[in-house]
Short mmCIF file of C-alpha atoms in Angstrom, two decimals:
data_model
loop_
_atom_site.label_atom_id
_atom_site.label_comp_id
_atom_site.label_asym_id
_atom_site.label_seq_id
_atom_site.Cartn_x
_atom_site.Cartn_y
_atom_site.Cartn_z
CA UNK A 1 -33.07 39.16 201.62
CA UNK A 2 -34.18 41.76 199.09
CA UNK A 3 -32.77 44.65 198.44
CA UNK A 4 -33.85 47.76 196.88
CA UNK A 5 -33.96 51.92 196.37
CA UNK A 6 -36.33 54.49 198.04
CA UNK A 7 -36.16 57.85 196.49
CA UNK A 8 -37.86 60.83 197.62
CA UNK A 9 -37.16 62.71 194.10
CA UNK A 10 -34.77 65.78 195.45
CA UNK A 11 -35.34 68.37 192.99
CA UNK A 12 -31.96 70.60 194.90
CA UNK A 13 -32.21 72.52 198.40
CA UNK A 14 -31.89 76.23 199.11
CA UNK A 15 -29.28 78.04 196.56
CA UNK A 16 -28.93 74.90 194.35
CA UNK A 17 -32.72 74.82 193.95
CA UNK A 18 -32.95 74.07 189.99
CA UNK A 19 -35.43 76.15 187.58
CA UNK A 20 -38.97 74.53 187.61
CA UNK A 21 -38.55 74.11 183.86
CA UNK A 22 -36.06 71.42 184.66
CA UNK A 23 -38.38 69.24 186.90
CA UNK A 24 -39.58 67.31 183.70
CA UNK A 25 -35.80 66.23 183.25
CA UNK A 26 -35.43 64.72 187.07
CA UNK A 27 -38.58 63.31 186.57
CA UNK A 28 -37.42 61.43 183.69
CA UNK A 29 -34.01 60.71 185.19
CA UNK A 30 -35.79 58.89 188.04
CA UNK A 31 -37.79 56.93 186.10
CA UNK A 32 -35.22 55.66 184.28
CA UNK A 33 -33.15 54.67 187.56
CA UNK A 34 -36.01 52.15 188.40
CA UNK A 35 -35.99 50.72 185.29
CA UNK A 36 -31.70 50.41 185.55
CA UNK A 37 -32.87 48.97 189.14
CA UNK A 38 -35.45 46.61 187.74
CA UNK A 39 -32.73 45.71 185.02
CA UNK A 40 -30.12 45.09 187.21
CA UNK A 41 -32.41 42.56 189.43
CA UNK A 42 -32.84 44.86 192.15
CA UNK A 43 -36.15 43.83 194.52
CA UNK A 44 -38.17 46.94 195.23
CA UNK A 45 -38.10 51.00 194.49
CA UNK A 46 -40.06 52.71 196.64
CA UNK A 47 -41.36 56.47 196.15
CA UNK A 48 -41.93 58.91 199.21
CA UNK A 49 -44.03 61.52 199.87
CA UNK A 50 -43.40 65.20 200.42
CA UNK A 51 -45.04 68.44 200.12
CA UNK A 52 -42.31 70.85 199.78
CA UNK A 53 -40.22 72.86 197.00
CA UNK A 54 -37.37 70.78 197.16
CA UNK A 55 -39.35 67.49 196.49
CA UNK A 56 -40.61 65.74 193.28
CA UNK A 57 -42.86 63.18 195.18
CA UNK A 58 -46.08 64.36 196.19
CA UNK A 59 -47.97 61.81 194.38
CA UNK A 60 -46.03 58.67 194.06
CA UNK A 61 -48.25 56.65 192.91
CA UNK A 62 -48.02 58.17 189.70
CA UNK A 63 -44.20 58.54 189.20
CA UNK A 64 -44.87 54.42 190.23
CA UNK A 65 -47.58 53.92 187.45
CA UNK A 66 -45.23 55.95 184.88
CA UNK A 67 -42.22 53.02 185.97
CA UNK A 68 -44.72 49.88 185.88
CA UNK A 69 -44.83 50.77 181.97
CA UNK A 70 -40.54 50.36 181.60
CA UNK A 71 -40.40 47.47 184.44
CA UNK A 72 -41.19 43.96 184.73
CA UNK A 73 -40.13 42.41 187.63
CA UNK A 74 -39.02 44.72 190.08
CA UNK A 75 -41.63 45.31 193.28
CA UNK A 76 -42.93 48.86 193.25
CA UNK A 77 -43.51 51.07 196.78
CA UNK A 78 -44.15 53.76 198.19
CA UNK A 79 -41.98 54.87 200.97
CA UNK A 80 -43.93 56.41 203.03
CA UNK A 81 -47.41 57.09 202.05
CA UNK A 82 -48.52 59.40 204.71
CA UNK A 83 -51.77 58.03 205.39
CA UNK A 84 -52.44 60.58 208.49
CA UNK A 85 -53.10 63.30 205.69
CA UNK A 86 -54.53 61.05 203.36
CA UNK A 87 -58.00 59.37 202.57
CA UNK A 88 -57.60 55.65 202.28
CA UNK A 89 -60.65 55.14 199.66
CA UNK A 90 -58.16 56.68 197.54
CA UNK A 91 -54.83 55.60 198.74
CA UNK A 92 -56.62 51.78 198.17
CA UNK A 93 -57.48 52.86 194.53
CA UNK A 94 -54.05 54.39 193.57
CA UNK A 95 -52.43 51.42 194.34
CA UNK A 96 -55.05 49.02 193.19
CA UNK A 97 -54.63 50.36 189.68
CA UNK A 98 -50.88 50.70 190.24
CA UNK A 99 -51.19 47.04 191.04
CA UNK A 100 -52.91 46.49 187.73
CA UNK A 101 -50.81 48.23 185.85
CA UNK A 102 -47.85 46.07 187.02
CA UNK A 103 -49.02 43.31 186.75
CA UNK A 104 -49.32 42.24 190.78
CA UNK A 105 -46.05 44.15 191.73
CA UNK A 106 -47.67 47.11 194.15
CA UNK A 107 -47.40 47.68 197.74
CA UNK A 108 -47.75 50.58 200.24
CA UNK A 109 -45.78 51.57 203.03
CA UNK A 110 -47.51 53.85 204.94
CA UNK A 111 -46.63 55.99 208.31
CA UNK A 112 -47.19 59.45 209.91
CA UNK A 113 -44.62 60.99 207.98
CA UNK A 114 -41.13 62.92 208.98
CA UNK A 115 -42.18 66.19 208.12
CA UNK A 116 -45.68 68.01 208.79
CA UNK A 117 -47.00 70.55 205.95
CA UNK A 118 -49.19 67.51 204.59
CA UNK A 119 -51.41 68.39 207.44
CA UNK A 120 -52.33 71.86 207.08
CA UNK A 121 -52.14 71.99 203.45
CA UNK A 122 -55.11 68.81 203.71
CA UNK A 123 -56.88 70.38 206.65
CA UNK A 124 -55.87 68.64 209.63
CA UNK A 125 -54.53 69.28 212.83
CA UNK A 126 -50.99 68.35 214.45
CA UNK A 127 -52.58 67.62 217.41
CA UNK A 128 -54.78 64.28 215.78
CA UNK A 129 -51.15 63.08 214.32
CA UNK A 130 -51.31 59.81 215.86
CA UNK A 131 -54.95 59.57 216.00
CA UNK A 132 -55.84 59.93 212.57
CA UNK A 133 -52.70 57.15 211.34
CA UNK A 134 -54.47 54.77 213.85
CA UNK A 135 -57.97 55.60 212.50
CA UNK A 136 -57.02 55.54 209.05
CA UNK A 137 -54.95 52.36 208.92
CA UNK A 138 -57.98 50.98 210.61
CA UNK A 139 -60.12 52.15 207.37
CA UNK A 140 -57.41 50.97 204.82
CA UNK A 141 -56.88 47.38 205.99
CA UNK A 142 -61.19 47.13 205.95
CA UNK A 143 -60.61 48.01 202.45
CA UNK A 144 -58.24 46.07 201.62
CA UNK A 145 -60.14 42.84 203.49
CA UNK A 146 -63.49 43.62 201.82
CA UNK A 147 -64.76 44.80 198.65
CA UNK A 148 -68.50 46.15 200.38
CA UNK A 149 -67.31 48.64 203.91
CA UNK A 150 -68.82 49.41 205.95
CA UNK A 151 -66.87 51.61 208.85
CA UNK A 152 -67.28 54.36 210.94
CA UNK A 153 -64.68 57.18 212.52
CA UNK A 154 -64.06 60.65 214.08
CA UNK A 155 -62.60 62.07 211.21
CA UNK A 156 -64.15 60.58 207.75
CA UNK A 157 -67.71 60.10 206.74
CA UNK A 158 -68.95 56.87 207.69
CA UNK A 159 -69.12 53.91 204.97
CA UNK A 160 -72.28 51.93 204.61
CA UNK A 161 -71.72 48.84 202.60
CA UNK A 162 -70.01 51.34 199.53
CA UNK A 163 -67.90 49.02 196.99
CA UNK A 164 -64.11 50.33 197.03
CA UNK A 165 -63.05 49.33 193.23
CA UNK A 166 -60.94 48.37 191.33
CA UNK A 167 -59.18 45.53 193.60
CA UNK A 168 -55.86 44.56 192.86
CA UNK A 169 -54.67 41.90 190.80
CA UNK A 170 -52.73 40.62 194.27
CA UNK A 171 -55.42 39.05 196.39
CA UNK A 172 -53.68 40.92 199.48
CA UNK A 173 -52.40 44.17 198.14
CA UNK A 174 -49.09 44.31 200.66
CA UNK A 175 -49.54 46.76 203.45
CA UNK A 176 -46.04 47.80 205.29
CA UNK A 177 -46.22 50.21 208.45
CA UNK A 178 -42.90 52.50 208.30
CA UNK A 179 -41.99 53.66 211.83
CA UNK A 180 -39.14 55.43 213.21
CA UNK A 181 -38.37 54.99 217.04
CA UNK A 182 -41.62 55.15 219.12
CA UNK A 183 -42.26 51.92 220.93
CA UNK A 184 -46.14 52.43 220.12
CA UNK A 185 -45.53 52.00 216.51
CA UNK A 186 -43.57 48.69 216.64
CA UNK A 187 -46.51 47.49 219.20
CA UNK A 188 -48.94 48.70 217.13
CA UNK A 189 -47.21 46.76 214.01
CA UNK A 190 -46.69 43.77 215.67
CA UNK A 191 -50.31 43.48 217.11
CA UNK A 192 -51.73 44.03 213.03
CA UNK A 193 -49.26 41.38 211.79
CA UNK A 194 -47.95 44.01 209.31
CA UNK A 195 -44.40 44.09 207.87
CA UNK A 196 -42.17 46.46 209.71
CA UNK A 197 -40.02 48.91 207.69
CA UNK A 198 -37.95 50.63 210.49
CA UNK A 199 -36.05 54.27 209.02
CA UNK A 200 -32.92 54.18 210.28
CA UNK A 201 -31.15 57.23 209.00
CA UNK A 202 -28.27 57.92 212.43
CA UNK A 203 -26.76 56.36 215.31
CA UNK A 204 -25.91 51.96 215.41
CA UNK A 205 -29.02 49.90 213.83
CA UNK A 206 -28.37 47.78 217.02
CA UNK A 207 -29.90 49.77 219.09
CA UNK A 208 -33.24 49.21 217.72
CA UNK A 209 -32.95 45.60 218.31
CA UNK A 210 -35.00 46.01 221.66
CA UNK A 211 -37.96 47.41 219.31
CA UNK A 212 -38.21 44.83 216.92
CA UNK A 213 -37.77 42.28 219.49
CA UNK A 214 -41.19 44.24 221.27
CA UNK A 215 -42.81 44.19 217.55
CA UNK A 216 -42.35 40.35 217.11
CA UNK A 217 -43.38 39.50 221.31
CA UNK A 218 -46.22 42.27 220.51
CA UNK A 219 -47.10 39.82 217.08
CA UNK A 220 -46.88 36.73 218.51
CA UNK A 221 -48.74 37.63 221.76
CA UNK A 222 -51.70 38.61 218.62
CA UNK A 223 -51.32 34.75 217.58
CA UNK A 224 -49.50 35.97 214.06
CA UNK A 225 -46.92 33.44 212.77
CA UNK A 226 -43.23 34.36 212.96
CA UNK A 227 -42.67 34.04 208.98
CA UNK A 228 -45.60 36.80 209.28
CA UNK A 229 -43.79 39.34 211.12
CA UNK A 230 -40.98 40.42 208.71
CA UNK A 231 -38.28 43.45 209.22
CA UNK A 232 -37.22 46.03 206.88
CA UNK A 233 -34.50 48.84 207.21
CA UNK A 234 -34.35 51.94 205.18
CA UNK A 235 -31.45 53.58 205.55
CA UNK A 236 -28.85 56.28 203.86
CA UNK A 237 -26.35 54.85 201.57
CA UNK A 238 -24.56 54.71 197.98
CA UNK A 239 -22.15 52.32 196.55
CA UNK A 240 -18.96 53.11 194.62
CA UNK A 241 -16.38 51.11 192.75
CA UNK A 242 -14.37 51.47 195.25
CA UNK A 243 -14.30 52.38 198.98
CA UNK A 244 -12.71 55.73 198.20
CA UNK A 245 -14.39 56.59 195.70
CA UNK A 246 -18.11 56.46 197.16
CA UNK A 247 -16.69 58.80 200.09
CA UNK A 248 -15.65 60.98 197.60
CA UNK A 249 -18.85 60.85 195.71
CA UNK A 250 -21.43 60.79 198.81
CA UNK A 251 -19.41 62.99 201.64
CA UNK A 252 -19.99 67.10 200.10
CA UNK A 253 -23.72 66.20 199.36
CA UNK A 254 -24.50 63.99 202.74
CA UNK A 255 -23.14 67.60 204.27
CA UNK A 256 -25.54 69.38 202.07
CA UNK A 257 -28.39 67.39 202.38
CA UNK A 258 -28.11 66.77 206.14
CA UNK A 259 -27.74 70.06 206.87
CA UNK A 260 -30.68 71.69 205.06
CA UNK A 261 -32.48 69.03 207.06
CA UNK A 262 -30.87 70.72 210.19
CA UNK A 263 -31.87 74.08 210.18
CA UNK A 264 -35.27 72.78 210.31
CA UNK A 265 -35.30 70.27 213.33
CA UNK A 266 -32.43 71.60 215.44
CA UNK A 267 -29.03 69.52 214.18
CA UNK A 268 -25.81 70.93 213.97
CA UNK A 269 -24.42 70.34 210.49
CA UNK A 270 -22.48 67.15 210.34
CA UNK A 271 -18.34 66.82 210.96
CA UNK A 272 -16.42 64.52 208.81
CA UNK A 273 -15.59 62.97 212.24
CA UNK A 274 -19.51 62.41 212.75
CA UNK A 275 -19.68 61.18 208.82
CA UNK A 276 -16.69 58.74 209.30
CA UNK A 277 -18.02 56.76 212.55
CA UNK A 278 -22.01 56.27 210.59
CA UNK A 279 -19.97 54.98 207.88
CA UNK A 280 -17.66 52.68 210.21
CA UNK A 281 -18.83 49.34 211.11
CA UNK A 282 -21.67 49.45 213.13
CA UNK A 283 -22.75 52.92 211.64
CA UNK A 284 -26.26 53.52 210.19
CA UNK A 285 -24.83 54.63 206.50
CA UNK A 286 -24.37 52.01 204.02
CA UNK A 287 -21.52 53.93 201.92
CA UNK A 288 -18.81 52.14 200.52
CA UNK A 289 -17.39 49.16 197.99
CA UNK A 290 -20.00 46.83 197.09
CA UNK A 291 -18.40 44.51 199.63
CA UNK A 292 -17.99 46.71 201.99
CA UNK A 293 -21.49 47.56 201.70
CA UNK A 294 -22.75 43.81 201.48
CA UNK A 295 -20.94 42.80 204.32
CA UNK A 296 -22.28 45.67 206.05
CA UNK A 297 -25.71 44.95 205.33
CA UNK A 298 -25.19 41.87 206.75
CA UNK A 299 -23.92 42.43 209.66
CA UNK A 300 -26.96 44.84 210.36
CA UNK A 301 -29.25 42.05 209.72
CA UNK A 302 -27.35 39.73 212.42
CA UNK A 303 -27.88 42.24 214.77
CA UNK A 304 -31.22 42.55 214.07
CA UNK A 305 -32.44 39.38 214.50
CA UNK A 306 -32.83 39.35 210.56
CA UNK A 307 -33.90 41.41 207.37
CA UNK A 308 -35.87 40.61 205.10
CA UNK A 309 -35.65 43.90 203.12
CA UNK A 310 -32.80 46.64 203.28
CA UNK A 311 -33.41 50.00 200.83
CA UNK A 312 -30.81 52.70 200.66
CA UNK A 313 -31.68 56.19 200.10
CA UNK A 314 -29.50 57.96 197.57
CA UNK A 315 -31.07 61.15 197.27
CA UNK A 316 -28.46 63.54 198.92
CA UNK A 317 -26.66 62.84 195.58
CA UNK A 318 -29.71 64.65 194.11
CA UNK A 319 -28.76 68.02 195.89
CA UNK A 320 -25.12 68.20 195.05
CA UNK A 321 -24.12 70.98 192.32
CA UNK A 322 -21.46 68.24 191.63
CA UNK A 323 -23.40 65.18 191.40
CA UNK A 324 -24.56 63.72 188.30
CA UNK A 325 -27.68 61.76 187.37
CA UNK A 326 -24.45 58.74 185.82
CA UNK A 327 -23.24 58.26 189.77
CA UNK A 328 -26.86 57.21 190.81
CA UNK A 329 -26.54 55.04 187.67
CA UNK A 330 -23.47 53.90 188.19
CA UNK A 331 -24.45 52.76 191.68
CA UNK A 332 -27.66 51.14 190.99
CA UNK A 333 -25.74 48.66 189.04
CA UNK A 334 -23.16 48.44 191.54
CA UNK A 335 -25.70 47.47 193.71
CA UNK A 336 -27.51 45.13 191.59
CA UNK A 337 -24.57 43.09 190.06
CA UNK A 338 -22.61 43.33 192.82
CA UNK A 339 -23.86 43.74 196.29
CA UNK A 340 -27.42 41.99 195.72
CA UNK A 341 -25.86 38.37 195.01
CA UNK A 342 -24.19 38.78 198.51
CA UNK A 343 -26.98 38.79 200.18
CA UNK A 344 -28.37 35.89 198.46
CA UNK A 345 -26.26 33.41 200.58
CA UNK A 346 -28.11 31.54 202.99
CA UNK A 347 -25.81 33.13 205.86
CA UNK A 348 -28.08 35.91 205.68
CA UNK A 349 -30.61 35.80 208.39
CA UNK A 350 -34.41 35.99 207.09
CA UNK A 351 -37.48 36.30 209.05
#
């Protein structure tokens, strides 16, 4: 199983909400977190996109391209690119020449996106938001198949045999589809005989088992191998020394974080009850020891009918007065040295 780190490069919410003349600082913070994470012999970082004050990441594939320079091993992501508000000529070229630049490590997840001011701010409407992913993921794997395209939509010019350059040093630059929880999307994934990266950010993993069981019957009813249809979970998480510790590190900014998310779509700001049961067990937050967090993992991937990837989100860390750019540090390596060798036993399912 890999494991890895998505960031969406928090830059602070509402009151906390540093001085832009301290963005060049977090940038350079983050960048040196991938290479602890490459360092440490973690699998993947992945970079999101966002449009908004309190984000970094509105063009990943250049924080990515800054990180290939300091890296050597580790796989580099985005997480998601949101293709829906995006033209795939260039989302194809990015990561080609991030691919270059690597040295073959590139790969793109790409999805609809959680929040919505990429749309207006690129000129399209709400009302084509699953249209123009399906259309445009359409466009992108042409791309990726073909060097001459030739392709016609609703809402792109048409190509006509136009070269797409440069291609990537991988002679299939990986394409992942990021979902959330619409049956559609694992369908759709399934039927493509793309990688699934399922968001799982609240409530039991489990009960998205019925969905990726529909995304591999969807894949194999397409005539895709099984080894071909692969699972990955993003989820929220950060890893302490000790159990006690990460709670205390993670549990004020998880409140802040979660509930500047809130006032936007509707949730009630989280109870330390409510904190306590995602971090118990069967919970969606992987917060804890490294075993704890291992084992945890683990168990997720058993009920899942197996991972082959797992990336925690840190960033609420990001948006606490309190927390320091040394915690994230602290738990890359954490994560690296101690929770990534767990998951290197065979007992882990893989598919």
């Amino acid at each position: 199983m890999q494991l890895g780190i998505d960031s969406f490069a928090v830059r602070g919410l509402g009151s906390s909400m540093p001085p832009v003349s301290q963005a060049a600082e977090q940038m350079g913070h983050l960048v040196d977190r991938i290479e602890l994470a490459d360092q440490v012999g973690l699998d993947v970082f992945g970079i999101g996109e966002h449009h908004r004050a309190e984000f970094l990441d509105s063009a990943p594939a250049l924080i990515l391209a800054a990180a290939a320079s300091r890296t050597s091993r580790i796989r580099l992501t985005s997480a998601v690119t949101v293709l829906s508000a995006a033209d795939p000529v260039r989302v194809f070229q990015e990561f080609a020449t991030l691919d270059l630049l690597s040295r073959g490590r590139a790969e793109l997840v790409v999805g609809r996106g959680s929040f919505t001011e990429a749309y207006p701010l690129f000129g399209y409407d709400l009302r084509d938001y699953d249209a123009l992913f399906a259309e445009k993921l359409d466009l992108l794997l042409a791309i990726r198949a073909q060097e001459q395209v030739t392709w016609r939509g609703r809402f792109r010019p048409a190509l006509t045999g136009q070269g797409v350059y440069p291609r990537p040093m991988q002679e299939k630059l990986p394409v992942w589809l990021g979902v959330g929880g619409t049956p559609a999307s694992f369908v759709r994934a399934g039927t493509l005989g793309l990688p699934l990266m399922v968001a799982i950010i609240g409530g039991e993993p489990r009960r998205f088992r019925p969905l990726i069981d529909l995304y591999r019957e969807a894949g194999r009813r397409a005539g895709h191998a099984p080894e071909q249809l692969t699972v990955g979970m993003h989820a929220l998480g950060y890893v302490g020394p000790t159990t006690e510790q990460a709670v205390r590190d993670y549990y004020p900014a998880y409140v802040r974080f979660m509930t500047h998310a809130g006032r936007e779509r509707g949730w009630a700001p989280p109870t330390r009850a409510q904190f306590d049961a995602q971090r118990g067990p069967h919970g969606a937050l992987l917060v804890g020891s490294p075993d704890e967090v291992a084992a945890k993992i683990m168990r997720h991937s058993e009920a899942l009918g197996g991972l082959s990837r797992v990336t925690l989100q840190m960033d609420a860390l990001n948006s606490a007065d309190a927390a320091s750019h040394g915690q994230l540090m602290q738990s890359i390596e954490l994560l690296g040295r101690r929770v990534a060798p767990q998951l290197a036993a065979p007992a882990v399912a893989n598919h």
